[in-house]
Amino acid sequence: MAAAAARSKVVNVLKVLQSGAGSCPCHSHAHSHNHLPTTKSFNSLLSYGRNFASANESTDYAFEMAASNIRFGPGVTSEIGMDLNNLKAKKVAVYTDSTIAQLRPLQAVVESLEKNGVNFVVYDTVRVEPTDGSFKKAIDFAREHSPDAFVAVGGGSVMDTAKAANLYASHPEADFLDFVNAPIGKGLPPTLPVKPMIAVPTTAGTGSETTGTAIFDYEPLHTKTGIAHRALKPYLGIVDPLNTRSMPAQVHASSGLDVLCHALESYTALPYNERSPRPSNPILRPAYQGSNPISDVWSLHALKMVVKYLPRVYKDPQDHEAQSQMLLASTFAGIGFGNAGVHLCHGLSYPISGLNKNYRHPGYKVDHPLVPHGVSVSLTAPSVFRFTSNACPDRHIDAAAAFGADPAHIKPSMAGDVLAEKLTHFLEELDVPNGLKGLGFDSSMIPQLVEGALPQHRVTKLAPTREPAAEQLATIFEKSMTNY
């Protein structure tokens, strides 16, 4: 009976994956409003790919799937010392922040390293919401100690900082802007191998344990940007539900909002076969490729998980089932957006964070003004999805259905409004600040916000409406001043 039950579980998983694989093989945004349609086959996807390749040489015709190895389970942090011995690491650099340095997740890592005789050094001053300056300090530490493996214990800020330290320590002659996304930097691909990195997330939000992206605040321009390449993705993500139990409710909420926008944006992103230019060499194909049949499965399922579990996590810090599911949702969404990309919510969030002078979000122990990333991406979400809905109303209907709307009663012309209303109610229930005014912004700052968003080509070009003009961005910011 046990064997039969196991076989039944496998069959059920295969059915889910098979049904999702056909959800939009042509990426024409003309699929059924069912969440995961089951009527189309991989043959139609392959046929369309062949036809498309001959029909349009200016846009891409392929997508790549890349993600870190993931290990999930309560207590798996204790295995990290064995992992590093298996990698034959001689000296390990452990990155964390000053808060996590005092908590159980780092203690569990250190205990495992010591038990397994791993030689390590600790950098415990990672800045929450890192800057180019904090990245450079972390890079200097790596170059000084020359580790042959990296461990990141913390949220997205820690994991992204460790990625940058690894990249630049492996390229000692590189200028800082060489790998930073264009047009702020040169956007060059790495030319030398980076060291293996193990990521141990302590928040359920960024999905950085699965991606090759590192985001930071570029202080000279008062905006965020990043470094994105598959080479940066961790060798292994250790996803341990015990490591998120010390998160305050507000941190749970803001981290979960990042998962929400990762899922929504990647599911509604420009289709991979409409993105241009087509790369002349596979190494030039960006990590953020546009929505595609594989990412769709991860993104839409992650969205449903967030809708179900994030309110539970926020209301009850002892709801360990919901915490565990949100950690999984973060990883699922990371696999989705790490290959499809995000678009306007993220592109517009960067100047929101970069221009913040005084706001400090509750629940975060920091000594500087802070708009958590999940908050900054969510505040424009209702206006963003009203704006993008005309490009792919069916996908916005799918998203609204994940929030409980009946897709049979949503006309395509209503899709954006219905999704925006669902999002607004969701944000209000999580006590998110009421729009940009809740952070201290007003309409006089819209030109600066637009100026900070315009260079974010890596993400804004993935909007399903194509890259919006400055006037359109200004309208989105204006409509995001208050949400409810």
JSON list of N, CA and C in Angstrom, two decimals, residues 72 77 96-97 99-100 103 105-106 128-129 152-160 199-210 237-259 262 310 313 322-332 334 363-364 370 372-374:
[
{"chain": "A", "resi": 72, "resn": "PHE", "atom": "N", "xyz": [15.32, 21.36, 0.66]},
{"chain": "A", "resi": 72, "resn": "PHE", "atom": "CA", "xyz": [14.29, 21.88, 1.56]},
{"chain": "A", "resi": 72, "resn": "PHE", "atom": "C", "xyz": [14.02, 20.88, 2.68]},
{"chain": "A", "resi": 77, "resn": "THR", "atom": "N", "xyz": [19.91, 22.90, 7.64]},
{"chain": "A", "resi": 77, "resn": "THR", "atom": "CA", "xyz": [21.08, 23.77, 7.81]},
{"chain": "A", "resi": 77, "resn": "THR", "atom": "C", "xyz": [22.24, 23.00, 8.43]},
{"chain": "A", "resi": 96, "resn": "THR", "atom": "N", "xyz": [26.86, 37.53, 6.49]},
{"chain": "A", "resi": 96, "resn": "THR", "atom": "CA", "xyz": [25.60, 37.71, 7.18]},
{"chain": "A", "resi": 96, "resn": "THR", "atom": "C", "xyz": [25.49, 39.16, 7.60]},
{"chain": "A", "resi": 97, "resn": "ASP", "atom": "N", "xyz": [24.36, 39.52, 8.24]},
{"chain": "A", "resi": 97, "resn": "ASP", "atom": "CA", "xyz": [24.22, 40.89, 8.74]},
{"chain": "A", "resi": 97, "resn": "ASP", "atom": "C", "xyz": [24.26, 40.88, 10.26]},
{"chain": "A", "resi": 99, "resn": "THR", "atom": "N", "xyz": [22.12, 41.58, 12.52]},
{"chain": "A", "resi": 99, "resn": "THR", "atom": "CA", "xyz": [20.97, 41.00, 13.23]},
{"chain": "A", "resi": 99, "resn": "THR", "atom": "C", "xyz": [21.01, 39.48, 13.19]},
{"chain": "A", "resi": 100, "resn": "ILE", "atom": "N", "xyz": [21.18, 38.91, 11.99]},
{"chain": "A", "resi": 100, "resn": "ILE", "atom": "CA", "xyz": [21.23, 37.45, 11.87]},
{"chain": "A", "resi": 100, "resn": "ILE", "atom": "C", "xyz": [22.43, 36.89, 12.62]},
{"chain": "A", "resi": 103, "resn": "LEU", "atom": "N", "xyz": [21.42, 35.45, 15.84]},
{"chain": "A", "resi": 103, "resn": "LEU", "atom": "CA", "xyz": [20.26, 34.55, 15.86]},
{"chain": "A", "resi": 103, "resn": "LEU", "atom": "C", "xyz": [20.63, 33.12, 15.51]},
{"chain": "A", "resi": 105, "resn": "PRO", "atom": "N", "xyz": [19.89, 30.98, 13.04]},
{"chain": "A", "resi": 105, "resn": "PRO", "atom": "CA", "xyz": [20.36, 30.50, 11.73]},
{"chain": "A", "resi": 105, "resn": "PRO", "atom": "C", "xyz": [21.87, 30.54, 11.57]},
{"chain": "A", "resi": 106, "resn": "LEU", "atom": "N", "xyz": [22.52, 31.63, 11.97]},
{"chain": "A", "resi": 106, "resn": "LEU", "atom": "CA", "xyz": [23.97, 31.67, 11.85]},
{"chain": "A", "resi": 106, "resn": "LEU", "atom": "C", "xyz": [24.62, 30.70, 12.84]},
{"chain": "A", "resi": 128, "resn": "VAL", "atom": "N", "xyz": [21.58, 45.98, 5.26]},
{"chain": "A", "resi": 128, "resn": "VAL", "atom": "CA", "xyz": [20.24, 45.68, 4.79]},
{"chain": "A", "resi": 128, "resn": "VAL", "atom": "C", "xyz": [19.88, 46.73, 3.75]},
{"chain": "A", "resi": 129, "resn": "GLU", "atom": "N", "xyz": [19.42, 46.29, 2.57]},
{"chain": "A", "resi": 129, "resn": "GLU", "atom": "CA", "xyz": [19.27, 47.12, 1.38]},
{"chain": "A", "resi": 129, "resn": "GLU", "atom": "C", "xyz": [20.66, 47.69, 1.01]},
{"chain": "A", "resi": 152, "resn": "ALA", "atom": "N", "xyz": [26.17, 32.37, 2.34]},
{"chain": "A", "resi": 152, "resn": "ALA", "atom": "CA", "xyz": [25.36, 33.54, 2.67]},
{"chain": "A", "resi": 152, "resn": "ALA", "atom": "C", "xyz": [24.24, 33.11, 3.59]},
{"chain": "A", "resi": 153, "resn": "VAL", "atom": "N", "xyz": [24.15, 33.74, 4.76]},
{"chain": "A", "resi": 153, "resn": "VAL", "atom": "CA", "xyz": [23.12, 33.41, 5.74]},
{"chain": "A", "resi": 153, "resn": "VAL", "atom": "C", "xyz": [22.32, 34.67, 6.02]},
{"chain": "A", "resi": 154, "resn": "GLY", "atom": "N", "xyz": [21.13, 34.76, 5.45]},
{"chain": "A", "resi": 154, "resn": "GLY", "atom": "CA", "xyz": [20.33, 35.97, 5.64]},
{"chain": "A", "resi": 154, "resn": "GLY", "atom": "C", "xyz": [19.28, 36.12, 4.57]},
{"chain": "A", "resi": 155, "resn": "GLY", "atom": "N", "xyz": [18.77, 37.33, 4.45]},
{"chain": "A", "resi": 155, "resn": "GLY", "atom": "CA", "xyz": [17.79, 37.62, 3.43]},
{"chain": "A", "resi": 155, "resn": "GLY", "atom": "C", "xyz": [18.44, 37.99, 2.11]},
{"chain": "A", "resi": 156, "resn": "GLY", "atom": "N", "xyz": [17.67, 38.61, 1.25]},
{"chain": "A", "resi": 156, "resn": "GLY", "atom": "CA", "xyz": [18.17, 38.95, -0.07]},
{"chain": "A", "resi": 156, "resn": "GLY", "atom": "C", "xyz": [19.38, 39.85, -0.04]},
{"chain": "A", "resi": 157, "resn": "SER", "atom": "N", "xyz": [19.43, 40.76, 0.91]},
{"chain": "A", "resi": 157, "resn": "SER", "atom": "CA", "xyz": [20.58, 41.68, 0.98]},
{"chain": "A", "resi": 157, "resn": "SER", "atom": "C", "xyz": [21.88, 40.92, 1.20]},
{"chain": "A", "resi": 158, "resn": "VAL", "atom": "N", "xyz": [21.83, 39.93, 2.07]},
{"chain": "A", "resi": 158, "resn": "VAL", "atom": "CA", "xyz": [23.02, 39.13, 2.37]},
{"chain": "A", "resi": 158, "resn": "VAL", "atom": "C", "xyz": [23.40, 38.27, 1.17]},
{"chain": "A", "resi": 159, "resn": "MET", "atom": "N", "xyz": [22.42, 37.60, 0.60]},
{"chain": "A", "resi": 159, "resn": "MET", "atom": "CA", "xyz": [22.72, 36.71, -0.53]},
{"chain": "A", "resi": 159, "resn": "MET", "atom": "C", "xyz": [23.25, 37.51, -1.73]},
{"chain": "A", "resi": 160, "resn": "ASP", "atom": "N", "xyz": [22.65, 38.67, -1.99]},
{"chain": "A", "resi": 160, "resn": "ASP", "atom": "CA", "xyz": [23.11, 39.48, -3.12]},
{"chain": "A", "resi": 160, "resn": "ASP", "atom": "C", "xyz": [24.51, 40.02, -2.87]},
{"chain": "A", "resi": 199, "resn": "ALA", "atom": "N", "xyz": [23.65, 29.29, -0.32]},
{"chain": "A", "resi": 199, "resn": "ALA", "atom": "CA", "xyz": [22.77, 30.33, 0.22]},
{"chain": "A", "resi": 199, "resn": "ALA", "atom": "C", "xyz": [21.82, 29.72, 1.23]},
{"chain": "A", "resi": 200, "resn": "VAL", "atom": "N", "xyz": [21.70, 30.37, 2.39]},
{"chain": "A", "resi": 200, "resn": "VAL", "atom": "CA", "xyz": [20.82, 29.91, 3.46]},
{"chain": "A", "resi": 200, "resn": "VAL", "atom": "C", "xyz": [19.84, 31.04, 3.76]},
{"chain": "A", "resi": 201, "resn": "PRO", "atom": "N", "xyz": [18.68, 31.08, 3.07]},
{"chain": "A", "resi": 201, "resn": "PRO", "atom": "CA", "xyz": [17.76, 32.20, 3.28]},
{"chain": "A", "resi": 201, "resn": "PRO", "atom": "C", "xyz": [17.12, 32.18, 4.66]},
{"chain": "A", "resi": 202, "resn": "THR", "atom": "N", "xyz": [16.99, 33.38, 5.24]},
{"chain": "A", "resi": 202, "resn": "THR", "atom": "CA", "xyz": [16.34, 33.52, 6.54]},
{"chain": "A", "resi": 202, "resn": "THR", "atom": "C", "xyz": [15.06, 34.34, 6.43]},
{"chain": "A", "resi": 203, "resn": "THR", "atom": "N", "xyz": [14.70, 34.74, 5.21]},
{"chain": "A", "resi": 203, "resn": "THR", "atom": "CA", "xyz": [13.44, 35.40, 4.96]},
{"chain": "A", "resi": 203, "resn": "THR", "atom": "C", "xyz": [12.73, 34.67, 3.82]},
{"chain": "A", "resi": 204, "resn": "ALA", "atom": "N", "xyz": [11.42, 34.78, 3.79]},
{"chain": "A", "resi": 204, "resn": "ALA", "atom": "CA", "xyz": [10.64, 34.13, 2.74]},
{"chain": "A", "resi": 204, "resn": "ALA", "atom": "C", "xyz": [10.20, 35.19, 1.75]},
{"chain": "A", "resi": 205, "resn": "GLY", "atom": "N", "xyz": [11.14, 35.61, 0.89]},
{"chain": "A", "resi": 205, "resn": "GLY", "atom": "CA", "xyz": [10.79, 36.70, 0.01]},
{"chain": "A", "resi": 205, "resn": "GLY", "atom": "C", "xyz": [11.55, 36.79, -1.29]},
{"chain": "A", "resi": 206, "resn": "THR", "atom": "N", "xyz": [12.85, 36.97, -1.23]},
{"chain": "A", "resi": 206, "resn": "THR", "atom": "CA", "xyz": [13.58, 37.36, -2.43]},
{"chain": "A", "resi": 206, "resn": "THR", "atom": "C", "xyz": [13.76, 36.24, -3.44]},
{"chain": "A", "resi": 207, "resn": "GLY", "atom": "N", "xyz": [13.83, 34.99, -2.96]},
{"chain": "A", "resi": 207, "resn": "GLY", "atom": "CA", "xyz": [14.15, 33.88, -3.87]},
{"chain": "A", "resi": 207, "resn": "GLY", "atom": "C", "xyz": [15.56, 33.96, -4.39]},
{"chain": "A", "resi": 208, "resn": "SER", "atom": "N", "xyz": [16.41, 34.77, -3.74]},
{"chain": "A", "resi": 208, "resn": "SER", "atom": "CA", "xyz": [17.77, 34.97, -4.24]},
{"chain": "A", "resi": 208, "resn": "SER", "atom": "C", "xyz": [18.60, 33.71, -4.19]},
{"chain": "A", "resi": 209, "resn": "GLU", "atom": "N", "xyz": [18.15, 32.72, -3.42]},
{"chain": "A", "resi": 209, "resn": "GLU", "atom": "CA", "xyz": [18.89, 31.45, -3.36]},
{"chain": "A", "resi": 209, "resn": "GLU", "atom": "C", "xyz": [18.80, 30.68, -4.67]},
{"chain": "A", "resi": 210, "resn": "THR", "atom": "N", "xyz": [17.92, 31.11, -5.58]},
{"chain": "A", "resi": 210, "resn": "THR", "atom": "CA", "xyz": [17.74, 30.40, -6.85]},
{"chain": "A", "resi": 210, "resn": "THR", "atom": "C", "xyz": [18.25, 31.19, -8.06]},
{"chain": "A", "resi": 237, "resn": "GLY", "atom": "N", "xyz": [20.97, 26.10, -2.61]},
{"chain": "A", "resi": 237, "resn": "GLY", "atom": "CA", "xyz": [20.15, 26.84, -1.67]},
{"chain": "A", "resi": 237, "resn": "GLY", "atom": "C", "xyz": [19.65, 25.91, -0.59]},
{"chain": "A", "resi": 238, "resn": "ILE", "atom": "N", "xyz": [19.99, 26.20, 0.66]},
{"chain": "A", "resi": 238, "resn": "ILE", "atom": "CA", "xyz": [19.52, 25.40, 1.79]},
{"chain": "A", "resi": 238, "resn": "ILE", "atom": "C", "xyz": [18.29, 26.11, 2.36]},
{"chain": "A", "resi": 239, "resn": "VAL", "atom": "N", "xyz": [17.11, 25.57, 2.07]},
{"chain": "A", "resi": 239, "resn": "VAL", "atom": "CA", "xyz": [15.84, 26.22, 2.38]},
{"chain": "A", "resi": 239, "resn": "VAL", "atom": "C", "xyz": [15.25, 25.51, 3.60]},
{"chain": "A", "resi": 240, "resn": "ASP", "atom": "N", "xyz": [15.51, 26.08, 4.75]},
{"chain": "A", "resi": 240, "resn": "ASP", "atom": "CA", "xyz": [15.20, 25.47, 6.04]},
{"chain": "A", "resi": 240, "resn": "ASP", "atom": "C", "xyz": [14.11, 26.27, 6.74]},
{"chain": "A", "resi": 241, "resn": "PRO", "atom": "N", "xyz": [12.89, 25.72, 6.89]},
{"chain": "A", "resi": 241, "resn": "PRO", "atom": "CA", "xyz": [11.81, 26.48, 7.53]},
{"chain": "A", "resi": 241, "resn": "PRO", "atom": "C", "xyz": [12.14, 26.96, 8.94]},
{"chain": "A", "resi": 242, "resn": "LEU", "atom": "N", "xyz": [13.05, 26.29, 9.64]},
{"chain": "A", "resi": 242, "resn": "LEU", "atom": "CA", "xyz": [13.40, 26.74, 10.99]},
{"chain": "A", "resi": 242, "resn": "LEU", "atom": "C", "xyz": [14.08, 28.10, 10.98]},
{"chain": "A", "resi": 243, "resn": "ASN", "atom": "N", "xyz": [14.65, 28.48, 9.84]},
{"chain": "A", "resi": 243, "resn": "ASN", "atom": "CA", "xyz": [15.41, 29.73, 9.77]},
{"chain": "A", "resi": 243, "resn": "ASN", "atom": "C", "xyz": [14.56, 30.97, 9.60]},
{"chain": "A", "resi": 244, "resn": "THR", "atom": "N", "xyz": [13.25, 30.81, 9.39]},
{"chain": "A", "resi": 244, "resn": "THR", "atom": "CA", "xyz": [12.40, 32.00, 9.24]},
{"chain": "A", "resi": 244, "resn": "THR", "atom": "C", "xyz": [11.52, 32.24, 10.46]},
{"chain": "A", "resi": 245, "resn": "ARG", "atom": "N", "xyz": [11.68, 31.44, 11.49]},
{"chain": "A", "resi": 245, "resn": "ARG", "atom": "CA", "xyz": [10.78, 31.55, 12.64]},
{"chain": "A", "resi": 245, "resn": "ARG", "atom": "C", "xyz": [11.06, 32.76, 13.53]},
{"chain": "A", "resi": 246, "resn": "SER", "atom": "N", "xyz": [12.20, 33.37, 13.37]},
{"chain": "A", "resi": 246, "resn": "SER", "atom": "CA", "xyz": [12.51, 34.55, 14.18]},
{"chain": "A", "resi": 246, "resn": "SER", "atom": "C", "xyz": [12.10, 35.85, 13.50]},
{"chain": "A", "resi": 247, "resn": "MET", "atom": "N", "xyz": [11.50, 35.78, 12.31]},
{"chain": "A", "resi": 247, "resn": "MET", "atom": "CA", "xyz": [11.11, 36.98, 11.58]},
{"chain": "A", "resi": 247, "resn": "MET", "atom": "C", "xyz": [9.94, 37.69, 12.26]},
{"chain": "A", "resi": 248, "resn": "PRO", "atom": "N", "xyz": [10.02, 39.01, 12.48]},
{"chain": "A", "resi": 248, "resn": "PRO", "atom": "CA", "xyz": [8.85, 39.75, 12.97]},
{"chain": "A", "resi": 248, "resn": "PRO", "atom": "C", "xyz": [7.74, 39.75, 11.92]},
{"chain": "A", "resi": 249, "resn": "ALA", "atom": "N", "xyz": [6.51, 40.02, 12.36]},
{"chain": "A", "resi": 249, "resn": "ALA", "atom": "CA", "xyz": [5.36, 39.98, 11.46]},
{"chain": "A", "resi": 249, "resn": "ALA", "atom": "C", "xyz": [5.53, 40.93, 10.28]},
{"chain": "A", "resi": 250, "resn": "GLN", "atom": "N", "xyz": [6.05, 42.13, 10.51]},
{"chain": "A", "resi": 250, "resn": "GLN", "atom": "CA", "xyz": [6.21, 43.09, 9.43]},
{"chain": "A", "resi": 250, "resn": "GLN", "atom": "C", "xyz": [7.25, 42.63, 8.42]},
{"chain": "A", "resi": 251, "resn": "VAL", "atom": "N", "xyz": [8.26, 41.92, 8.88]},
{"chain": "A", "resi": 251, "resn": "VAL", "atom": "CA", "xyz": [9.27, 41.39, 7.95]},
{"chain": "A", "resi": 251, "resn": "VAL", "atom": "C", "xyz": [8.66, 40.26, 7.13]},
{"chain": "A", "resi": 252, "resn": "HIS", "atom": "N", "xyz": [7.85, 39.41, 7.78]},
{"chain": "A", "resi": 252, "resn": "HIS", "atom": "CA", "xyz": [7.12, 38.38, 7.03]},
{"chain": "A", "resi": 252, "resn": "HIS", "atom": "C", "xyz": [6.29, 39.02, 5.92]},
{"chain": "A", "resi": 253, "resn": "ALA", "atom": "N", "xyz": [5.57, 40.09, 6.27]},
{"chain": "A", "resi": 253, "resn": "ALA", "atom": "CA", "xyz": [4.67, 40.72, 5.31]},
{"chain": "A", "resi": 253, "resn": "ALA", "atom": "C", "xyz": [5.44, 41.33, 4.14]},
{"chain": "A", "resi": 254, "resn": "SER", "atom": "N", "xyz": [6.45, 42.13, 4.44]},
{"chain": "A", "resi": 254, "resn": "SER", "atom": "CA", "xyz": [7.18, 42.81, 3.35]},
{"chain": "A", "resi": 254, "resn": "SER", "atom": "C", "xyz": [7.94, 41.81, 2.50]},
{"chain": "A", "resi": 255, "resn": "SER", "atom": "N", "xyz": [8.50, 40.78, 3.11]},
{"chain": "A", "resi": 255, "resn": "SER", "atom": "CA", "xyz": [9.19, 39.75, 2.33]},
{"chain": "A", "resi": 255, "resn": "SER", "atom": "C", "xyz": [8.20, 39.01, 1.42]},
{"chain": "A", "resi": 256, "resn": "GLY", "atom": "N", "xyz": [7.03, 38.71, 1.97]},
{"chain": "A", "resi": 256, "resn": "GLY", "atom": "CA", "xyz": [6.03, 38.01, 1.19]},
{"chain": "A", "resi": 256, "resn": "GLY", "atom": "C", "xyz": [5.50, 38.84, 0.03]},
{"chain": "A", "resi": 257, "resn": "LEU", "atom": "N", "xyz": [5.47, 40.16, 0.19]},
{"chain": "A", "resi": 257, "resn": "LEU", "atom": "CA", "xyz": [5.03, 41.02, -0.91]},
{"chain": "A", "resi": 257, "resn": "LEU", "atom": "C", "xyz": [6.01, 40.98, -2.07]},
{"chain": "A", "resi": 258, "resn": "ASP", "atom": "N", "xyz": [7.27, 40.75, -1.79]},
{"chain": "A", "resi": 258, "resn": "ASP", "atom": "CA", "xyz": [8.25, 40.58, -2.87]},
{"chain": "A", "resi": 258, "resn": "ASP", "atom": "C", "xyz": [7.94, 39.30, -3.65]},
{"chain": "A", "resi": 259, "resn": "VAL", "atom": "N", "xyz": [7.58, 38.23, -2.95]},
{"chain": "A", "resi": 259, "resn": "VAL", "atom": "CA", "xyz": [7.17, 37.00, -3.62]},
{"chain": "A", "resi": 259, "resn": "VAL", "atom": "C", "xyz": [5.96, 37.27, -4.51]},
{"chain": "A", "resi": 262, "resn": "HIS", "atom": "N", "xyz": [7.09, 39.15, -7.58]},
{"chain": "A", "resi": 262, "resn": "HIS", "atom": "CA", "xyz": [7.88, 38.24, -8.44]},
{"chain": "A", "resi": 262, "resn": "HIS", "atom": "C", "xyz": [6.94, 37.37, -9.28]},
{"chain": "A", "resi": 310, "resn": "LEU", "atom": "N", "xyz": [0.26, 34.07, 3.02]},
{"chain": "A", "resi": 310, "resn": "LEU", "atom": "CA", "xyz": [0.86, 35.28, 3.59]},
{"chain": "A", "resi": 310, "resn": "LEU", "atom": "C", "xyz": [-0.03, 35.94, 4.64]},
{"chain": "A", "resi": 313, "resn": "VAL", "atom": "N", "xyz": [0.50, 34.04, 7.85]},
{"chain": "A", "resi": 313, "resn": "VAL", "atom": "CA", "xyz": [1.80, 34.29, 8.47]},
{"chain": "A", "resi": 313, "resn": "VAL", "atom": "C", "xyz": [1.79, 35.62, 9.22]},
{"chain": "A", "resi": 322, "resn": "ALA", "atom": "N", "xyz": [2.20, 27.81, 7.65]},
{"chain": "A", "resi": 322, "resn": "ALA", "atom": "CA", "xyz": [2.15, 28.92, 6.70]},
{"chain": "A", "resi": 322, "resn": "ALA", "atom": "C", "xyz": [3.54, 29.49, 6.45]},
{"chain": "A", "resi": 323, "resn": "GLN", "atom": "N", "xyz": [4.37, 29.56, 7.48]},
{"chain": "A", "resi": 323, "resn": "GLN", "atom": "CA", "xyz": [5.75, 30.04, 7.30]},
{"chain": "A", "resi": 323, "resn": "GLN", "atom": "C", "xyz": [6.51, 29.13, 6.34]},
{"chain": "A", "resi": 324, "resn": "SER", "atom": "N", "xyz": [6.37, 27.83, 6.54]},
{"chain": "A", "resi": 324, "resn": "SER", "atom": "CA", "xyz": [7.06, 26.87, 5.69]},
{"chain": "A", "resi": 324, "resn": "SER", "atom": "C", "xyz": [6.60, 26.99, 4.24]},
{"chain": "A", "resi": 325, "resn": "GLN", "atom": "N", "xyz": [5.29, 27.16, 4.05]},
{"chain": "A", "resi": 325, "resn": "GLN", "atom": "CA", "xyz": [4.75, 27.28, 2.71]},
{"chain": "A", "resi": 325, "resn": "GLN", "atom": "C", "xyz": [5.18, 28.58, 2.03]},
{"chain": "A", "resi": 326, "resn": "MET", "atom": "N", "xyz": [5.31, 29.66, 2.80]},
{"chain": "A", "resi": 326, "resn": "MET", "atom": "CA", "xyz": [5.78, 30.92, 2.23]},
{"chain": "A", "resi": 326, "resn": "MET", "atom": "C", "xyz": [7.26, 30.82, 1.82]},
{"chain": "A", "resi": 327, "resn": "LEU", "atom": "N", "xyz": [8.03, 30.05, 2.57]},
{"chain": "A", "resi": 327, "resn": "LEU", "atom": "CA", "xyz": [9.43, 29.85, 2.19]},
{"chain": "A", "resi": 327, "resn": "LEU", "atom": "C", "xyz": [9.51, 29.08, 0.87]},
{"chain": "A", "resi": 328, "resn": "LEU", "atom": "N", "xyz": [8.66, 28.07, 0.73]},
{"chain": "A", "resi": 328, "resn": "LEU", "atom": "CA", "xyz": [8.60, 27.35, -0.54]},
{"chain": "A", "resi": 328, "resn": "LEU", "atom": "C", "xyz": [8.12, 28.26, -1.67]},
{"chain": "A", "resi": 329, "resn": "ALA", "atom": "N", "xyz": [7.11, 29.09, -1.39]},
{"chain": "A", "resi": 329, "resn": "ALA", "atom": "CA", "xyz": [6.60, 30.00, -2.40]},
{"chain": "A", "resi": 329, "resn": "ALA", "atom": "C", "xyz": [7.69, 30.95, -2.88]},
{"chain": "A", "resi": 330, "resn": "SER", "atom": "N", "xyz": [8.51, 31.40, -1.96]},
{"chain": "A", "resi": 330, "resn": "SER", "atom": "CA", "xyz": [9.62, 32.29, -2.32]},
{"chain": "A", "resi": 330, "resn": "SER", "atom": "C", "xyz": [10.57, 31.60, -3.29]},
{"chain": "A", "resi": 331, "resn": "THR", "atom": "N", "xyz": [10.88, 30.34, -3.01]},
{"chain": "A", "resi": 331, "resn": "THR", "atom": "CA", "xyz": [11.78, 29.58, -3.89]},
{"chain": "A", "resi": 331, "resn": "THR", "atom": "C", "xyz": [11.11, 29.32, -5.24]},
{"chain": "A", "resi": 332, "resn": "PHE", "atom": "N", "xyz": [9.83, 28.94, -5.22]},
{"chain": "A", "resi": 332, "resn": "PHE", "atom": "CA", "xyz": [9.11, 28.70, -6.48]},
{"chain": "A", "resi": 332, "resn": "PHE", "atom": "C", "xyz": [9.10, 29.96, -7.34]},
{"chain": "A", "resi": 334, "resn": "GLY", "atom": "N", "xyz": [11.14, 32.39, -7.17]},
{"chain": "A", "resi": 334, "resn": "GLY", "atom": "CA", "xyz": [12.50, 32.67, -7.59]},
{"chain": "A", "resi": 334, "resn": "GLY", "atom": "C", "xyz": [12.88, 31.92, -8.85]},
{"chain": "A", "resi": 363, "resn": "GLY", "atom": "N", "xyz": [9.54, 47.02, 12.38]},
{"chain": "A", "resi": 363, "resn": "GLY", "atom": "CA", "xyz": [9.95, 45.63, 12.38]},
{"chain": "A", "resi": 363, "resn": "GLY", "atom": "C", "xyz": [11.37, 45.38, 11.93]},
{"chain": "A", "resi": 364, "resn": "TYR", "atom": "N", "xyz": [12.05, 46.43, 11.42]},
{"chain": "A", "resi": 364, "resn": "TYR", "atom": "CA", "xyz": [13.42, 46.28, 10.94]},
{"chain": "A", "resi": 364, "resn": "TYR", "atom": "C", "xyz": [14.38, 47.02, 11.88]},
{"chain": "A", "resi": 370, "resn": "LEU", "atom": "N", "xyz": [14.72, 53.28, 5.66]},
{"chain": "A", "resi": 370, "resn": "LEU", "atom": "CA", "xyz": [14.55, 52.00, 4.96]},
{"chain": "A", "resi": 370, "resn": "LEU", "atom": "C", "xyz": [13.12, 51.82, 4.48]},
{"chain": "A", "resi": 372, "resn": "PRO", "atom": "N", "xyz": [11.52, 48.65, 2.90]},
{"chain": "A", "resi": 372, "resn": "PRO", "atom": "CA", "xyz": [11.82, 47.27, 2.51]},
{"chain": "A", "resi": 372, "resn": "PRO", "atom": "C", "xyz": [11.45, 47.02, 1.05]},
{"chain": "A", "resi": 373, "resn": "HIS", "atom": "N", "xyz": [12.23, 46.21, 0.41]},
{"chain": "A", "resi": 373, "resn": "HIS", "atom": "CA", "xyz": [12.06, 45.98, -1.02]},
{"chain": "A", "resi": 373, "resn": "HIS", "atom": "C", "xyz": [10.64, 45.50, -1.35]},
{"chain": "A", "resi": 374, "resn": "GLY", "atom": "N", "xyz": [10.10, 44.60, -0.54]},
{"chain": "A", "resi": 374, "resn": "GLY", "atom": "CA", "xyz": [8.76, 44.09, -0.81]},
{"chain": "A", "resi": 374, "resn": "GLY", "atom": "C", "xyz": [7.70, 45.17, -0.74]}
]
